[in-house]
Amino acid sequence: MAGAAAAAATPAAISSTALLSAPNATCCSSLAFRSQAQQLQARSLTVSCQHHLHRPYQPTNLQAVICAAYTSGTNEFSADPIDVVAKVQTEKIVVLGGSGFVGSAVCKAAVGQGIDVVSLSRSGRPSYNDAWVDQVVWIAGDVFNADWDGLLNGATAVVSTIGGFGTNEQMEQLNGEANVLAINAASNAGVRKFVYISVHDYNFPDFVKSVGYFTGKKRAEAEVLAKFTTTGTVLRPGFIYGKRRVNGIDIPLNVVGEPLEKVLDATKTFTRPLSSLPASDFFFAPPVSVDDVANAAIKAVTDDDVFGVQTIEQIKELASSVRAR
């Protein structure tokens, strides 16, 4: 294009009318011209754009740019306009349990990737004042009484970190029913992706796996994979470590988790044969940092090739691809 401009005898211009619905979008910054571009050889080209914001903002849509070539000094446009279509996408995720240990890490990682974030949790906005906190919309509430229409409006993905312990009935409700409700709400609202942070499939005896903590999570996993067959992701980390804040106090789980992860990674050649022993992976399944879990969740949100069940090793691989950006 630059060489053609240098050899130009007759300046020409391209007048563009951009039909854009997303504010602050930049049209004509990277135009892929069709065959009409050949007619513009040996002419000096400039680009002018006008933005006509004629529709409400939508997180994901196609932005149409129509360009017409004309010769400078005349009012005659070419008969055939040049159509350019560019996809402009803005991610918006809803993080369930966003003020918790894992949820806050997901929110922070999403903000770092330029993603719009809404958090739903019982406590609402966290008490600490890290810079990224101001970039999140914090909503206090729970999934059983949520305004799903308002919460999921414009959302491209939901990440659920909901889970916990208690009586068997409480664990079934918190790990199972709460997530199943959220998964169906997201599916009914047309949200494209759902990421569920579950737990490693430990080789515990059946009587252990029958408690509400594990049966609830299995119900939630099955619902994700059924309702979001090619766009749902289940992360199965083991012990998650990092700095956990409880009542304003940092609990450094990384002091135990990080060195243990390194030891188990270094000795996995020797410990892998023991994995067939009942409950052995409770001791030998490597811990995962909370940042790796969060980055893996963001990778699942932003990469259409990521879906289905992700094991501990796969979580680490997904996280490393995000860190490498």
mmCIF file of C-alpha atoms in Angstrom:
data_model
loop_
_atom_site.group_PDB
_atom_site.id
_atom_site.type_symbol
_atom_site.label_atom_id
_atom_site.label_comp_id
_atom_site.label_asym_id
_atom_site.label_seq_id
_atom_site.Cartn_x
_atom_site.Cartn_y
_atom_site.Cartn_z
ATOM 1 C CA MET A 1 0.000 0.000 0.000
ATOM 2 C CA ALA A 2 2.864 2.390 0.885
ATOM 3 C CA GLY A 3 4.613 1.681 -2.408
ATOM 4 C CA ALA A 4 1.421 2.349 -4.340
ATOM 5 C CA ALA A 5 0.972 5.634 -2.507
ATOM 6 C CA ALA A 6 4.480 6.762 -3.369
ATOM 7 C CA ALA A 7 3.885 6.140 -7.057
ATOM 8 C CA ALA A 8 0.461 7.770 -7.057
ATOM 9 C CA ALA A 9 -0.326 10.431 -9.618
ATOM 10 C CA THR A 10 -3.902 11.059 -8.563
ATOM 11 C CA PRO A 11 -4.712 11.129 -4.847
ATOM 12 C CA ALA A 12 -7.712 9.126 -3.781
ATOM 13 C CA ALA A 13 -9.541 8.635 -0.550
ATOM 14 C CA ILE A 14 -11.713 6.106 1.121
ATOM 15 C CA SER A 15 -14.812 7.404 2.849
ATOM 16 C CA SER A 16 -16.103 4.996 5.478
ATOM 17 C CA THR A 17 -19.430 4.756 7.220
ATOM 18 C CA ALA A 18 -19.076 2.505 10.237
ATOM 19 C CA LEU A 19 -22.217 1.001 11.652
ATOM 20 C CA LEU A 20 -21.011 0.354 15.160
ATOM 21 C CA SER A 21 -22.927 -0.580 18.277
ATOM 22 C CA ALA A 22 -19.992 -0.790 20.677
ATOM 23 C CA PRO A 23 -18.788 2.515 22.142
ATOM 24 C CA ASN A 24 -15.158 3.513 21.781
ATOM 25 C CA ALA A 25 -14.602 0.915 19.066
ATOM 26 C CA THR A 26 -11.980 1.780 16.454
ATOM 27 C CA CYS A 27 -13.089 1.147 12.917
ATOM 28 C CA CYS A 28 -10.836 1.035 9.862
ATOM 29 C CA SER A 29 -7.801 0.373 12.081
ATOM 30 C CA SER A 30 -7.248 -2.903 10.297
ATOM 31 C CA LEU A 31 -9.225 -3.179 7.056
ATOM 32 C CA ALA A 32 -9.226 -6.336 4.975
ATOM 33 C CA PHE A 33 -10.160 -5.057 1.524
ATOM 34 C CA ARG A 34 -11.699 -7.306 -1.086
ATOM 35 C CA SER A 35 -10.975 -7.439 -4.809
ATOM 36 C CA GLN A 36 -11.910 -3.767 -5.301
ATOM 37 C CA ALA A 37 -8.629 -2.921 -3.606
ATOM 38 C CA GLN A 38 -6.893 -3.745 -6.866
ATOM 39 C CA GLN A 39 -8.648 -0.750 -8.440
ATOM 40 C CA LEU A 40 -6.904 1.549 -5.998
ATOM 41 C CA GLN A 41 -3.354 0.727 -7.031
ATOM 42 C CA ALA A 42 -1.073 3.681 -7.766
ATOM 43 C CA ARG A 43 -3.319 5.998 -5.770
ATOM 44 C CA SER A 44 -2.696 7.714 -2.495
ATOM 45 C CA LEU A 45 -5.183 6.507 0.080
ATOM 46 C CA THR A 46 -6.490 8.020 3.236
ATOM 47 C CA VAL A 47 -9.123 6.709 5.556
ATOM 48 C CA SER A 48 -11.864 8.647 7.237
ATOM 49 C CA CYS A 49 -14.387 7.158 9.595
ATOM 50 C CA GLN A 50 -17.613 8.264 11.145
ATOM 51 C CA HIS A 51 -19.103 6.367 14.039
ATOM 52 C CA HIS A 52 -22.886 6.173 14.109
ATOM 53 C CA LEU A 53 -23.834 4.684 17.466
ATOM 54 C CA HIS A 54 -27.397 3.777 16.666
ATOM 55 C CA ARG A 55 -28.001 0.784 18.941
ATOM 56 C CA PRO A 56 -27.572 0.009 22.643
ATOM 57 C CA TYR A 57 -24.299 -1.606 23.693
ATOM 58 C CA GLN A 58 -24.127 -5.378 23.365
ATOM 59 C CA PRO A 59 -21.143 -7.359 24.646
ATOM 60 C CA THR A 60 -20.704 -9.434 21.506
ATOM 61 C CA ASN A 61 -21.835 -8.632 18.002
ATOM 62 C CA LEU A 62 -20.646 -8.046 14.464
ATOM 63 C CA GLN A 63 -19.569 -4.562 13.542
ATOM 64 C CA ALA A 64 -20.153 -3.722 9.862
ATOM 65 C CA VAL A 65 -17.919 -1.225 8.115
ATOM 66 C CA ILE A 66 -18.878 -0.071 4.607
ATOM 67 C CA CYS A 67 -16.197 1.740 2.620
ATOM 68 C CA ALA A 68 -16.544 3.462 -0.752
ATOM 69 C CA ALA A 69 -13.604 4.557 -2.889
ATOM 70 C CA TYR A 70 -13.618 7.806 -4.829
ATOM 71 C CA THR A 71 -11.137 9.960 -6.703
ATOM 72 C CA SER A 72 -9.977 13.111 -4.953
ATOM 73 C CA GLY A 73 -11.547 16.281 -6.359
ATOM 74 C CA THR A 74 -14.684 14.569 -7.629
ATOM 75 C CA ASN A 75 -18.003 13.556 -6.138
ATOM 76 C CA GLU A 76 -18.130 10.238 -7.945
ATOM 77 C CA PHE A 77 -17.990 7.134 -5.789
ATOM 78 C CA SER A 78 -17.134 3.728 -7.177
ATOM 79 C CA ALA A 79 -20.189 1.675 -8.061
ATOM 80 C CA ASP A 80 -19.253 -1.188 -5.763
ATOM 81 C CA PRO A 81 -18.620 -0.406 -2.099
ATOM 82 C CA ILE A 82 -15.998 -2.323 -0.191
ATOM 83 C CA ASP A 83 -17.587 -4.266 2.672
ATOM 84 C CA VAL A 84 -15.450 -4.910 5.695
ATOM 85 C CA VAL A 85 -16.742 -6.913 8.652
ATOM 86 C CA ALA A 86 -14.825 -7.031 11.905
ATOM 87 C CA LYS A 87 -15.781 -8.888 15.049
ATOM 88 C CA VAL A 88 -15.470 -6.810 18.175
ATOM 89 C CA GLN A 89 -15.971 -8.809 21.353
ATOM 90 C CA THR A 90 -16.058 -7.744 24.969
ATOM 91 C CA GLU A 91 -16.021 -10.483 27.590
ATOM 92 C CA LYS A 92 -18.173 -10.140 30.678
ATOM 93 C CA ILE A 93 -18.087 -12.853 33.296
ATOM 94 C CA VAL A 94 -20.139 -13.441 36.411
ATOM 95 C CA VAL A 95 -18.152 -15.020 39.245
ATOM 96 C CA LEU A 96 -20.234 -16.865 41.823
ATOM 97 C CA GLY A 97 -18.554 -16.710 45.212
ATOM 98 C CA GLY A 98 -16.304 -13.939 43.923
ATOM 99 C CA SER A 99 -15.241 -12.591 47.314
ATOM 100 C CA GLY A 100 -14.004 -15.981 48.550
ATOM 101 C CA PHE A 101 -10.519 -17.477 48.433
ATOM 102 C CA VAL A 102 -10.729 -18.921 44.913
ATOM 103 C CA GLY A 103 -13.394 -16.526 43.642
ATOM 104 C CA SER A 104 -11.369 -13.408 44.421
ATOM 105 C CA ALA A 105 -8.391 -14.886 42.570
ATOM 106 C CA VAL A 106 -10.625 -15.477 39.539
ATOM 107 C CA CYS A 107 -11.908 -11.888 39.686
ATOM 108 C CA LYS A 108 -8.362 -10.534 39.939
ATOM 109 C CA ALA A 109 -7.131 -12.664 37.028
ATOM 110 C CA ALA A 110 -10.097 -11.629 34.873
ATOM 111 C CA VAL A 111 -9.518 -7.927 35.554
ATOM 112 C CA GLY A 112 -5.877 -8.440 34.591
ATOM 113 C CA GLN A 113 -7.023 -9.777 31.212
ATOM 114 C CA GLY A 114 -9.301 -6.791 30.572
ATOM 115 C CA ILE A 115 -12.515 -8.717 31.214
ATOM 116 C CA ASP A 116 -15.589 -7.066 32.731
ATOM 117 C CA VAL A 117 -16.370 -8.802 36.027
ATOM 118 C CA VAL A 118 -19.482 -9.057 38.191
ATOM 119 C CA SER A 119 -19.276 -10.963 41.480
ATOM 120 C CA LEU A 120 -22.160 -12.488 43.414
ATOM 121 C CA SER A 121 -21.405 -13.551 46.977
ATOM 122 C CA ARG A 122 -23.078 -13.396 50.352
ATOM 123 C CA SER A 123 -20.535 -10.910 51.710
ATOM 124 C CA GLY A 124 -20.416 -8.640 48.648
ATOM 125 C CA ARG A 125 -17.376 -6.397 48.289
ATOM 126 C CA PRO A 126 -14.305 -7.642 50.204
ATOM 127 C CA SER A 127 -12.849 -5.522 52.997
ATOM 128 C CA TYR A 128 -9.377 -5.094 51.497
ATOM 129 C CA ASN A 129 -8.579 -2.315 49.027
ATOM 130 C CA ASP A 130 -6.363 -3.815 46.337
ATOM 131 C CA ALA A 131 -6.435 -1.820 43.095
ATOM 132 C CA TRP A 132 -8.236 -4.515 41.091
ATOM 133 C CA VAL A 133 -11.148 -4.576 43.578
ATOM 134 C CA ASP A 134 -12.464 -1.280 42.216
ATOM 135 C CA GLN A 135 -12.722 -2.829 38.734
ATOM 136 C CA VAL A 136 -15.298 -5.425 39.840
ATOM 137 C CA VAL A 137 -19.039 -4.947 40.306
ATOM 138 C CA TRP A 138 -19.771 -6.512 43.702
ATOM 139 C CA ILE A 139 -23.276 -7.794 44.454
ATOM 140 C CA ALA A 140 -24.241 -9.151 47.864
ATOM 141 C CA GLY A 141 -26.648 -12.076 47.679
ATOM 142 C CA ASP A 142 -26.896 -15.809 47.144
ATOM 143 C CA VAL A 143 -27.829 -18.002 44.223
ATOM 144 C CA PHE A 144 -31.135 -19.087 45.756
ATOM 145 C CA ASN A 145 -32.470 -15.511 45.794
ATOM 146 C CA ALA A 146 -30.530 -13.947 42.924
ATOM 147 C CA ASP A 147 -32.018 -11.683 40.254
ATOM 148 C CA TRP A 148 -30.717 -13.888 37.470
ATOM 149 C CA ASP A 149 -32.114 -11.769 34.639
ATOM 150 C CA GLY A 150 -30.236 -8.711 35.827
ATOM 151 C CA LEU A 151 -27.150 -10.590 36.965
ATOM 152 C CA LEU A 152 -26.618 -12.469 33.702
ATOM 153 C CA ASN A 153 -27.576 -9.636 31.357
ATOM 154 C CA GLY A 154 -24.799 -9.386 28.769
ATOM 155 C CA ALA A 155 -22.694 -12.113 30.391
ATOM 156 C CA THR A 156 -20.554 -14.253 28.094
ATOM 157 C CA ALA A 157 -19.552 -16.732 30.820
ATOM 158 C CA VAL A 158 -20.217 -17.760 34.400
ATOM 159 C CA VAL A 159 -17.498 -19.067 36.716
ATOM 160 C CA SER A 160 -18.745 -20.852 39.829
ATOM 161 C CA THR A 161 -16.495 -21.248 42.850
ATOM 162 C CA ILE A 162 -19.393 -22.181 45.134
ATOM 163 C CA GLY A 163 -18.680 -25.004 47.561
ATOM 164 C CA GLY A 164 -18.077 -25.774 51.201
ATOM 165 C CA PHE A 165 -18.475 -28.062 54.171
ATOM 166 C CA GLY A 166 -21.071 -28.633 56.875
ATOM 167 C CA THR A 167 -23.620 -31.314 57.604
ATOM 168 C CA ASN A 168 -24.257 -33.833 54.872
ATOM 169 C CA GLU A 169 -27.454 -32.019 53.900
ATOM 170 C CA GLN A 170 -25.708 -28.638 53.871
ATOM 171 C CA MET A 171 -22.877 -29.962 51.704
ATOM 172 C CA GLU A 172 -25.334 -31.462 49.236
ATOM 173 C CA GLN A 173 -27.169 -28.162 49.011
ATOM 174 C CA LEU A 174 -24.089 -25.930 48.791
ATOM 175 C CA ASN A 175 -22.005 -28.050 46.427
ATOM 176 C CA GLY A 176 -24.858 -29.563 44.454
ATOM 177 C CA GLU A 177 -28.182 -27.724 44.459
ATOM 178 C CA ALA A 178 -26.708 -24.219 44.441
ATOM 179 C CA ASN A 179 -24.524 -24.965 41.433
ATOM 180 C CA VAL A 180 -27.232 -26.859 39.543
ATOM 181 C CA LEU A 181 -29.523 -23.857 40.001
ATOM 182 C CA ALA A 182 -26.837 -21.496 38.689
ATOM 183 C CA ILE A 183 -26.027 -23.735 35.731
ATOM 184 C CA ASN A 184 -29.660 -23.883 34.641
ATOM 185 C CA ALA A 185 -30.108 -20.135 35.113
ATOM 186 C CA ALA A 186 -27.089 -19.486 32.892
ATOM 187 C CA SER A 187 -28.300 -21.956 30.280
ATOM 188 C CA ASN A 188 -31.792 -20.440 30.209
ATOM 189 C CA ALA A 189 -30.330 -16.937 29.905
ATOM 190 C CA GLY A 190 -28.297 -17.929 26.860
ATOM 191 C CA VAL A 191 -24.906 -17.498 28.522
ATOM 192 C CA ARG A 192 -22.405 -19.171 26.238
ATOM 193 C CA LYS A 193 -19.908 -20.659 28.708
ATOM 194 C CA PHE A 194 -19.901 -22.082 32.204
ATOM 195 C CA VAL A 195 -16.778 -22.891 34.204
ATOM 196 C CA TYR A 196 -17.193 -24.919 37.387
ATOM 197 C CA ILE A 197 -14.371 -25.288 39.889
ATOM 198 C CA SER A 198 -14.874 -28.733 41.391
ATOM 199 C CA VAL A 199 -12.418 -31.066 43.144
ATOM 200 C CA HIS A 200 -9.919 -33.753 42.162
ATOM 201 C CA ASP A 201 -11.479 -37.183 41.670
ATOM 202 C CA TYR A 202 -9.751 -38.827 44.619
ATOM 203 C CA ASN A 203 -9.696 -42.618 44.701
ATOM 204 C CA PHE A 204 -11.446 -42.698 48.047
ATOM 205 C CA PRO A 205 -13.552 -45.684 49.109
ATOM 206 C CA ASP A 206 -17.198 -45.491 48.070
ATOM 207 C CA PHE A 207 -18.425 -44.729 51.587
ATOM 208 C CA VAL A 208 -16.316 -41.544 51.555
ATOM 209 C CA LYS A 209 -17.424 -40.527 48.074
ATOM 210 C CA SER A 210 -21.055 -40.902 49.128
ATOM 211 C CA VAL A 211 -20.967 -37.904 51.477
ATOM 212 C CA GLY A 212 -22.695 -34.721 50.359
ATOM 213 C CA TYR A 213 -19.493 -32.842 49.551
ATOM 214 C CA PHE A 214 -18.562 -35.241 46.758
ATOM 215 C CA THR A 215 -22.042 -36.253 45.584
ATOM 216 C CA GLY A 216 -23.034 -32.598 45.349
ATOM 217 C CA LYS A 217 -20.017 -31.751 43.223
ATOM 218 C CA LYS A 218 -20.644 -34.735 40.962
ATOM 219 C CA ARG A 219 -24.211 -33.522 40.388
ATOM 220 C CA ALA A 220 -22.921 -30.086 39.474
ATOM 221 C CA GLU A 221 -20.298 -31.523 37.118
ATOM 222 C CA ALA A 222 -22.886 -33.642 35.327
ATOM 223 C CA GLU A 223 -25.179 -30.636 34.916
ATOM 224 C CA VAL A 224 -22.418 -28.480 33.411
ATOM 225 C CA LEU A 225 -21.423 -31.157 30.922
ATOM 226 C CA ALA A 226 -25.072 -31.786 29.983
ATOM 227 C CA LYS A 227 -26.152 -28.160 29.549
ATOM 228 C CA PHE A 228 -22.867 -26.812 28.107
ATOM 229 C CA THR A 229 -21.666 -29.791 26.096
ATOM 230 C CA THR A 230 -18.931 -28.015 24.114
ATOM 231 C CA THR A 231 -18.654 -24.781 26.074
ATOM 232 C CA GLY A 232 -18.659 -26.007 29.669
ATOM 233 C CA THR A 233 -15.493 -26.638 31.661
ATOM 234 C CA VAL A 234 -15.000 -28.533 34.913
ATOM 235 C CA LEU A 235 -11.732 -27.845 36.742
ATOM 236 C CA ARG A 236 -10.672 -30.556 39.191
ATOM 237 C CA PRO A 237 -7.869 -29.200 41.371
ATOM 238 C CA GLY A 238 -6.553 -30.930 44.473
ATOM 239 C CA PHE A 239 -5.522 -28.989 47.558
ATOM 240 C CA ILE A 240 -5.520 -25.285 46.602
ATOM 241 C CA TYR A 241 -2.922 -23.112 48.279
ATOM 242 C CA GLY A 242 -2.209 -19.387 48.411
ATOM 243 C CA LYS A 243 -2.782 -16.476 50.770
ATOM 244 C CA ARG A 244 -6.243 -16.895 52.195
ATOM 245 C CA ARG A 245 -7.848 -14.003 54.033
ATOM 246 C CA VAL A 246 -10.164 -14.832 56.928
ATOM 247 C CA ASN A 247 -11.620 -11.925 58.908
ATOM 248 C CA GLY A 248 -8.902 -9.638 57.586
ATOM 249 C CA ILE A 249 -6.081 -12.017 58.531
ATOM 250 C CA ASP A 250 -3.851 -13.615 55.870
ATOM 251 C CA ILE A 251 -3.447 -17.380 56.270
ATOM 252 C CA PRO A 252 -0.362 -18.370 54.214
ATOM 253 C CA LEU A 253 -1.430 -21.745 52.832
ATOM 254 C CA ASN A 254 1.386 -21.397 50.309
ATOM 255 C CA VAL A 255 3.915 -22.070 53.094
ATOM 256 C CA VAL A 256 2.742 -25.683 53.040
ATOM 257 C CA GLY A 257 1.291 -26.045 49.560
ATOM 258 C CA GLU A 258 4.088 -24.631 47.415
ATOM 259 C CA PRO A 259 6.965 -26.787 48.722
ATOM 260 C CA LEU A 260 4.684 -29.841 48.797
ATOM 261 C CA GLU A 261 3.769 -29.254 45.152
ATOM 262 C CA LYS A 262 7.455 -29.082 44.201
ATOM 263 C CA VAL A 263 8.298 -32.262 46.102
ATOM 264 C CA LEU A 264 5.422 -34.234 44.574
ATOM 265 C CA ASP A 265 6.195 -32.942 41.083
ATOM 266 C CA ALA A 266 9.830 -33.993 41.497
ATOM 267 C CA THR A 267 8.930 -37.465 42.767
ATOM 268 C CA LYS A 268 5.896 -38.245 40.599
ATOM 269 C CA THR A 269 7.844 -40.895 38.670
ATOM 270 C CA PHE A 270 8.124 -42.872 41.893
ATOM 271 C CA THR A 271 4.710 -42.071 43.371
ATOM 272 C CA ARG A 272 2.616 -42.660 40.232
ATOM 273 C CA PRO A 273 2.689 -46.487 40.589
ATOM 274 C CA LEU A 274 1.129 -46.042 44.032
ATOM 275 C CA SER A 275 -1.916 -44.251 42.627
ATOM 276 C CA SER A 276 -3.837 -47.504 42.335
ATOM 277 C CA LEU A 277 -3.820 -47.952 46.109
ATOM 278 C CA PRO A 278 -7.074 -46.854 47.810
ATOM 279 C CA ALA A 279 -6.978 -43.212 48.937
ATOM 280 C CA SER A 280 -3.322 -42.921 47.875
ATOM 281 C CA ASP A 281 -3.825 -39.792 45.788
ATOM 282 C CA PHE A 282 -5.018 -37.967 48.891
ATOM 283 C CA PHE A 283 -1.315 -37.939 49.744
ATOM 284 C CA PHE A 284 0.216 -37.901 46.272
ATOM 285 C CA ALA A 285 -2.089 -35.638 44.213
ATOM 286 C CA PRO A 286 -0.053 -32.418 43.907
ATOM 287 C CA PRO A 287 -1.451 -29.176 45.318
ATOM 288 C CA VAL A 288 -2.347 -26.354 42.930
ATOM 289 C CA SER A 289 -1.818 -22.648 43.532
ATOM 290 C CA VAL A 290 -4.946 -20.519 43.658
ATOM 291 C CA ASP A 291 -3.471 -18.347 40.896
ATOM 292 C CA ASP A 292 -3.121 -21.375 38.617
ATOM 293 C CA VAL A 293 -6.748 -22.332 39.226
ATOM 294 C CA ALA A 294 -7.856 -18.764 38.487
ATOM 295 C CA ASN A 295 -5.767 -18.495 35.314
ATOM 296 C CA ALA A 296 -7.052 -21.863 34.108
ATOM 297 C CA ALA A 297 -10.608 -20.628 34.600
ATOM 298 C CA ILE A 298 -9.849 -17.503 32.560
ATOM 299 C CA LYS A 299 -8.278 -19.640 29.838
ATOM 300 C CA ALA A 300 -11.501 -21.668 29.681
ATOM 301 C CA VAL A 301 -13.515 -18.454 29.409
ATOM 302 C CA THR A 302 -11.445 -16.992 26.571
ATOM 303 C CA ASP A 303 -10.435 -20.082 24.570
ATOM 304 C CA ASP A 304 -13.138 -21.989 22.681
ATOM 305 C CA ASP A 305 -10.853 -25.023 22.422
ATOM 306 C CA VAL A 306 -10.990 -25.527 26.189
ATOM 307 C CA PHE A 307 -13.978 -27.460 27.528
ATOM 308 C CA GLY A 308 -14.800 -30.642 29.393
ATOM 309 C CA VAL A 309 -13.076 -32.028 32.491
ATOM 310 C CA GLN A 310 -9.607 -30.669 33.286
ATOM 311 C CA THR A 311 -7.324 -32.592 35.655
ATOM 312 C CA ILE A 312 -4.627 -31.172 37.938
ATOM 313 C CA GLU A 313 -1.941 -31.410 35.256
ATOM 314 C CA GLN A 314 -4.222 -29.881 32.630
ATOM 315 C CA ILE A 315 -5.092 -27.018 34.991
ATOM 316 C CA LYS A 316 -1.399 -26.213 35.326
ATOM 317 C CA GLU A 317 -0.927 -26.335 31.554
ATOM 318 C CA LEU A 318 -3.859 -23.971 30.984
ATOM 319 C CA ALA A 319 -2.523 -21.593 33.630
ATOM 320 C CA SER A 320 0.960 -21.554 32.118
ATOM 321 C CA SER A 321 -0.450 -20.535 28.738
ATOM 322 C CA VAL A 322 -2.118 -17.514 30.368
ATOM 323 C CA ARG A 323 1.036 -16.518 32.270
ATOM 324 C CA ALA A 324 3.028 -16.716 29.030
ATOM 325 C CA ARG A 325 0.939 -14.012 27.331
#
